[in-house]
């Protein structure tokens, strides 16, 4: 592994964001080495891609904020509020939810604006923002906020919707049990496993595969990366012949 291509995070600042943890709970990249590296190193950045993403994301977030303001005029909205880091299962977790809405009763709703494809782990990501919010409040000696709902707002950013419900890419999960719905017990267990692997001192074993390595941010410089195979696709049609 050529670690010199990556910037090492300073000692004591090894950390993960909710999106990385959430993605690792899904099956989109099951490589423990990629997760471990994400906790300890910064991958090379693509500034052009980031600038384009930022424009789209800001457009979607503004559309979401406008529609929430229209639907809930008595609520307070906080956009891109960095939350205090917390320690979770031996790893430092930090994050900035796109939008937090507080209703007049003080109940909290957490939203994320998404300009890319729908992913099954996006709900886990916003669930982790709730854990961050509650953990930070408790650490500061404040009452833990009641989380009453979550929303994901998908759009390509090229148009404004008339209302939240006008956007077919709007998903809301609300009610007393909302947090358990986005973070059911098996997912909570998987989060603990993910954080334990990320925080271990030994380098974990790589799991190279076409699926894992294709979009891995640490692919350049990874000697374990999947190189493809020259195996021909074997014809097995004879297995369907009746005996
Ligand atoms: S390139 Fe592949 S093997 Fe290397 S860290 Fe990424 S997912 Fe793992």
CSV table of C-alpha atoms and ligand atoms in Angstrom, one decimal:
chain,number,residue,atom,x,y,z
A,1,UNK,CA,0.0,0.0,0.0
A,2,UNK,CA,1.4,3.4,-1.0
A,3,UNK,CA,0.2,5.5,1.9
A,4,UNK,CA,2.3,8.5,0.8
A,5,UNK,CA,-0.4,9.4,-1.7
A,6,UNK,CA,-2.8,10.2,1.1
A,7,UNK,CA,-2.6,12.9,3.8
A,8,UNK,CA,-2.5,11.4,7.3
A,9,UNK,CA,-4.9,13.0,9.7
A,10,UNK,CA,-3.2,14.4,12.8
A,11,UNK,CA,-3.0,12.2,15.8
A,12,UNK,CA,-6.2,12.7,17.9
A,13,UNK,CA,-8.1,13.9,14.8
A,14,UNK,CA,-8.8,10.5,13.3
A,15,UNK,CA,-12.5,10.7,12.6
A,16,UNK,CA,-15.4,9.6,10.3
A,17,UNK,CA,-18.4,11.4,9.0
A,18,UNK,CA,-21.9,9.9,9.1
A,19,UNK,CA,-22.0,9.4,5.3
A,20,UNK,CA,-18.8,7.2,5.4
A,21,UNK,CA,-20.1,5.2,8.4
A,22,UNK,CA,-23.6,4.8,6.8
A,23,UNK,CA,-22.2,3.7,3.5
A,24,UNK,CA,-20.1,1.0,5.3
A,25,UNK,CA,-23.3,-0.4,6.9
A,26,UNK,CA,-24.6,-1.1,3.4
A,27,UNK,CA,-23.3,-3.5,0.8
A,28,UNK,CA,-21.9,-0.9,-1.6
A,29,UNK,CA,-18.3,-1.2,-0.3
A,30,UNK,CA,-17.5,-4.1,2.1
A,31,UNK,CA,-13.8,-3.5,2.1
A,32,UNK,CA,-12.6,-3.0,5.7
A,33,UNK,CA,-9.3,-1.5,4.5
A,34,UNK,CA,-11.2,1.3,2.7
A,35,UNK,CA,-13.1,2.1,5.8
A,36,UNK,CA,-10.0,2.0,8.0
A,37,UNK,CA,-8.1,4.3,5.6
A,38,UNK,CA,-11.1,6.8,5.6
A,39,UNK,CA,-10.7,7.1,9.4
A,40,UNK,CA,-7.0,7.8,9.3
A,41,UNK,CA,-6.2,9.4,5.9
A,42,UNK,CA,-7.6,12.1,3.7
A,43,UNK,CA,-8.0,10.8,0.1
A,44,UNK,CA,-6.9,13.0,-2.9
A,45,UNK,CA,-9.7,15.5,-3.8
A,46,UNK,CA,-11.1,16.3,-7.2
A,47,UNK,CA,-11.6,20.1,-6.9
A,48,UNK,CA,-13.6,20.4,-10.2
A,49,UNK,CA,-16.0,17.6,-9.2
A,50,UNK,CA,-16.4,19.2,-5.7
A,51,UNK,CA,-17.2,22.6,-7.2
A,52,UNK,CA,-19.8,21.2,-9.5
A,53,UNK,CA,-21.3,19.1,-6.7
A,54,UNK,CA,-21.4,22.2,-4.4
A,55,UNK,CA,-23.4,24.2,-6.9
A,56,UNK,CA,-26.0,21.4,-7.4
A,57,UNK,CA,-26.2,20.6,-3.7
A,58,UNK,CA,-26.8,24.3,-2.8
A,59,UNK,CA,-29.6,24.5,-5.4
A,60,UNK,CA,-31.3,21.4,-3.9
A,61,UNK,CA,-30.8,22.6,-0.3
A,62,UNK,CA,-32.3,26.0,-1.1
A,63,UNK,CA,-35.3,24.5,-2.7
A,64,UNK,CA,-35.8,22.2,0.3
A,65,UNK,CA,-35.5,25.1,2.7
A,66,UNK,CA,-38.0,27.3,0.8
A,67,UNK,CA,-40.6,24.5,0.8
A,68,UNK,CA,-40.1,23.7,4.5
A,69,UNK,CA,-40.5,27.4,5.3
A,70,UNK,CA,-43.7,27.5,3.3
A,71,UNK,CA,-45.1,24.4,4.9
A,72,UNK,CA,-44.0,25.1,8.5
A,73,UNK,CA,-43.8,28.9,8.9
A,74,UNK,CA,-43.6,28.6,12.7
A,75,UNK,CA,-40.6,26.3,12.7
A,76,UNK,CA,-37.0,27.5,13.1
A,77,UNK,CA,-34.6,26.2,10.4
A,78,UNK,CA,-30.8,25.8,10.7
A,79,UNK,CA,-28.9,25.2,7.5
A,80,UNK,CA,-25.5,23.4,7.5
A,81,UNK,CA,-24.9,23.7,11.2
A,82,UNK,CA,-21.7,21.9,12.1
A,83,UNK,CA,-22.3,19.6,15.1
A,84,UNK,CA,-19.9,19.0,18.0
A,85,UNK,CA,-17.9,15.8,17.5
A,86,UNK,CA,-18.8,12.9,19.7
A,87,UNK,CA,-17.0,9.6,20.6
A,88,UNK,CA,-18.8,6.6,19.4
A,89,UNK,CA,-17.5,3.0,20.0
A,90,UNK,CA,-13.9,4.3,20.1
A,91,UNK,CA,-14.1,6.5,17.0
A,92,UNK,CA,-14.7,10.2,16.7
A,93,UNK,CA,-17.8,11.1,14.7
A,94,UNK,CA,-18.4,14.6,13.3
A,95,UNK,CA,-20.9,16.0,10.9
A,96,UNK,CA,-22.9,18.8,9.4
A,97,UNK,CA,-26.6,18.0,8.7
A,98,UNK,CA,-28.0,20.0,5.7
A,99,UNK,CA,-31.0,21.2,7.6
A,100,UNK,CA,-32.4,21.0,11.1
A,101,UNK,CA,-36.0,22.1,11.8
A,102,UNK,CA,-37.3,22.8,15.2
A,103,UNK,CA,-41.0,23.1,15.6
A,104,UNK,CA,-42.7,25.4,18.1
A,105,UNK,CA,-42.9,22.5,20.7
A,106,UNK,CA,-39.1,22.1,20.4
A,107,UNK,CA,-39.2,18.8,18.5
A,108,UNK,CA,-36.4,18.2,16.0
A,109,UNK,CA,-36.6,17.1,12.3
A,110,UNK,CA,-33.4,16.4,10.4
A,111,UNK,CA,-33.2,16.7,6.5
A,112,UNK,CA,-30.6,16.0,3.9
A,113,UNK,CA,-30.6,17.4,0.3
A,114,UNK,CA,-29.4,14.9,-2.2
A,115,UNK,CA,-28.4,15.8,-5.8
A,116,UNK,CA,-27.2,12.3,-6.7
A,117,UNK,CA,-28.7,8.8,-6.8
A,118,UNK,CA,-30.9,7.3,-4.1
A,119,UNK,CA,-28.9,5.0,-1.8
A,120,UNK,CA,-30.3,2.7,0.8
A,121,UNK,CA,-27.8,4.1,3.4
A,122,UNK,CA,-29.0,7.7,3.2
A,123,UNK,CA,-31.5,7.1,5.9
A,124,UNK,CA,-28.8,5.6,8.1
A,125,UNK,CA,-26.8,8.8,7.5
A,126,UNK,CA,-29.5,11.1,8.8
A,127,UNK,CA,-30.1,8.8,11.7
A,128,UNK,CA,-26.5,9.2,12.7
A,129,UNK,CA,-26.9,13.0,12.6
A,130,UNK,CA,-29.6,12.5,15.3
A,131,UNK,CA,-27.2,10.4,17.4
A,132,UNK,CA,-24.6,13.2,17.0
A,133,UNK,CA,-27.2,15.9,18.0
A,134,UNK,CA,-28.3,13.9,21.1
A,135,UNK,CA,-24.7,13.0,22.1
A,136,UNK,CA,-23.5,16.6,21.8
A,137,UNK,CA,-26.4,17.9,23.8
A,138,UNK,CA,-25.8,15.4,26.6
A,139,UNK,CA,-22.1,16.1,26.7
A,140,UNK,CA,-22.9,19.8,27.1
A,141,UNK,CA,-25.2,19.0,30.0
A,142,UNK,CA,-28.3,20.0,28.1
A,143,UNK,CA,-31.5,18.0,27.7
A,144,UNK,CA,-31.3,15.6,24.8
A,145,UNK,CA,-33.5,16.8,22.0
A,146,UNK,CA,-36.6,14.8,20.9
A,147,UNK,CA,-36.1,13.7,17.4
A,148,UNK,CA,-39.5,13.6,15.7
A,149,UNK,CA,-38.7,13.0,12.0
A,150,UNK,CA,-36.4,12.8,9.1
A,151,UNK,CA,-36.5,13.8,5.5
A,152,UNK,CA,-34.5,13.2,2.3
A,153,UNK,CA,-35.0,15.5,-0.6
A,154,UNK,CA,-33.7,14.2,-4.0
A,155,UNK,CA,-33.5,16.5,-7.0
A,156,UNK,CA,-31.0,17.3,-9.7
A,157,UNK,CA,-31.1,20.9,-8.7
A,158,UNK,CA,-32.3,22.2,-12.1
A,159,UNK,CA,-35.8,23.1,-11.1
A,160,UNK,CA,-37.7,24.4,-8.1
A,161,UNK,CA,-40.7,22.4,-6.8
A,162,UNK,CA,-44.0,24.2,-5.8
A,163,UNK,CA,-44.1,22.2,-2.5
A,164,UNK,CA,-42.5,19.3,-0.7
A,165,UNK,CA,-45.2,16.9,-1.9
A,166,UNK,CA,-44.8,18.1,-5.5
A,167,UNK,CA,-41.3,16.6,-5.5
A,168,UNK,CA,-41.5,12.8,-6.1
A,169,UNK,CA,-38.0,12.5,-4.6
A,170,UNK,CA,-39.1,13.7,-1.2
A,171,UNK,CA,-39.2,11.0,1.5
A,172,UNK,CA,-40.3,11.7,5.1
A,173,UNK,CA,-40.3,9.5,8.2
A,174,UNK,CA,-42.0,11.1,11.1
A,175,UNK,CA,-43.4,10.2,14.5
A,176,UNK,CA,-42.2,9.1,18.0
A,177,UNK,CA,-40.6,6.0,16.5
A,178,UNK,CA,-38.8,7.8,13.6
A,179,UNK,CA,-35.3,7.2,15.0
A,180,UNK,CA,-35.9,3.5,15.5
A,181,UNK,CA,-37.2,3.3,11.9
A,182,UNK,CA,-34.1,4.8,10.4
A,183,UNK,CA,-31.7,3.0,12.8
A,184,UNK,CA,-33.3,-0.4,13.6
A,185,UNK,CA,-31.3,-2.7,15.9
A,186,UNK,CA,-29.5,-4.7,13.2
A,187,UNK,CA,-28.2,-1.4,11.7
A,188,UNK,CA,-27.1,-0.1,15.1
A,189,UNK,CA,-25.2,-3.4,15.6
A,190,UNK,CA,-23.6,-3.0,12.2
A,191,UNK,CA,-22.6,0.7,13.0
A,192,UNK,CA,-20.8,-0.6,16.1
A,193,UNK,CA,-18.9,-3.2,14.0
A,194,UNK,CA,-18.0,-0.5,11.4
A,195,UNK,CA,-16.7,1.9,14.1
A,196,UNK,CA,-14.7,-0.8,15.8
A,197,UNK,CA,-13.0,-1.8,12.5
A,198,UNK,CA,-12.3,1.9,11.7
A,199,UNK,CA,-10.8,2.5,15.1
A,200,UNK,CA,-8.5,-0.6,15.3
A,201,UNK,CA,-4.7,0.0,15.2
A,202,UNK,CA,-3.9,-3.0,12.9
A,203,UNK,CA,-4.4,-2.6,9.2
A,204,UNK,CA,-7.4,-4.8,8.3
A,205,UNK,CA,-7.5,-7.2,5.3
A,206,UNK,CA,-8.5,-5.7,2.0
A,207,UNK,CA,-11.5,-7.1,0.2
A,208,UNK,CA,-10.8,-6.1,-3.4
A,209,UNK,CA,-13.7,-6.6,-5.9
A,210,UNK,CA,-15.1,-4.9,-8.9
A,211,UNK,CA,-17.9,-3.5,-6.8
A,212,UNK,CA,-15.7,-2.4,-3.8
A,213,UNK,CA,-12.9,-0.8,-5.8
A,214,UNK,CA,-14.8,0.9,-8.6
A,215,UNK,CA,-15.6,4.1,-6.7
A,216,UNK,CA,-13.1,3.7,-3.8
A,217,UNK,CA,-11.5,7.1,-3.0
A,218,UNK,CA,-8.3,5.3,-2.1
A,219,UNK,CA,-8.0,3.3,-5.3
A,220,UNK,CA,-5.0,5.3,-6.5
A,221,UNK,CA,-2.1,4.0,-4.5
A,222,UNK,CA,-3.9,0.8,-3.3
A,223,UNK,CA,-1.8,-2.2,-4.3
A,224,UNK,CA,-4.7,-4.5,-3.4
A,225,UNK,CA,-7.1,-2.8,-5.8
A,226,UNK,CA,-9.1,-5.1,-8.1
A,227,UNK,CA,-7.4,-5.5,-11.4
A,228,UNK,CA,-10.1,-7.3,-13.3
A,229,UNK,CA,-9.9,-10.8,-14.7
A,230,UNK,CA,-9.0,-12.2,-18.0
A,231,UNK,CA,-11.2,-15.2,-17.4
A,232,UNK,CA,-13.5,-15.8,-20.3
A,233,UNK,CA,-17.2,-16.2,-19.5
A,234,UNK,CA,-17.7,-19.9,-19.4
A,235,UNK,CA,-20.7,-21.3,-21.4
A,236,UNK,CA,-22.7,-23.5,-19.0
A,237,UNK,CA,-25.8,-23.9,-21.2
A,238,UNK,CA,-25.4,-27.7,-21.0
A,239,UNK,CA,-26.4,-27.6,-17.4
A,240,UNK,CA,-29.9,-26.7,-18.5
A,241,UNK,CA,-30.2,-29.8,-20.7
A,242,UNK,CA,-32.6,-32.4,-19.3
A,243,UNK,CA,-30.9,-35.6,-18.2
B,1,LIG,S1,-9.2,0.0,-3.8
B,1,LIG,FE1,-10.3,-1.8,-3.3
B,1,LIG,S2,-9.0,-3.1,-2.0
B,1,LIG,FE2,-8.1,-1.0,-2.0
B,1,LIG,S3,-9.0,0.0,-0.2
B,1,LIG,FE3,-10.3,0.5,-2.0
B,1,LIG,S4,-11.9,-1.1,-1.9
B,1,LIG,FE4,-10.2,-1.8,-0.7
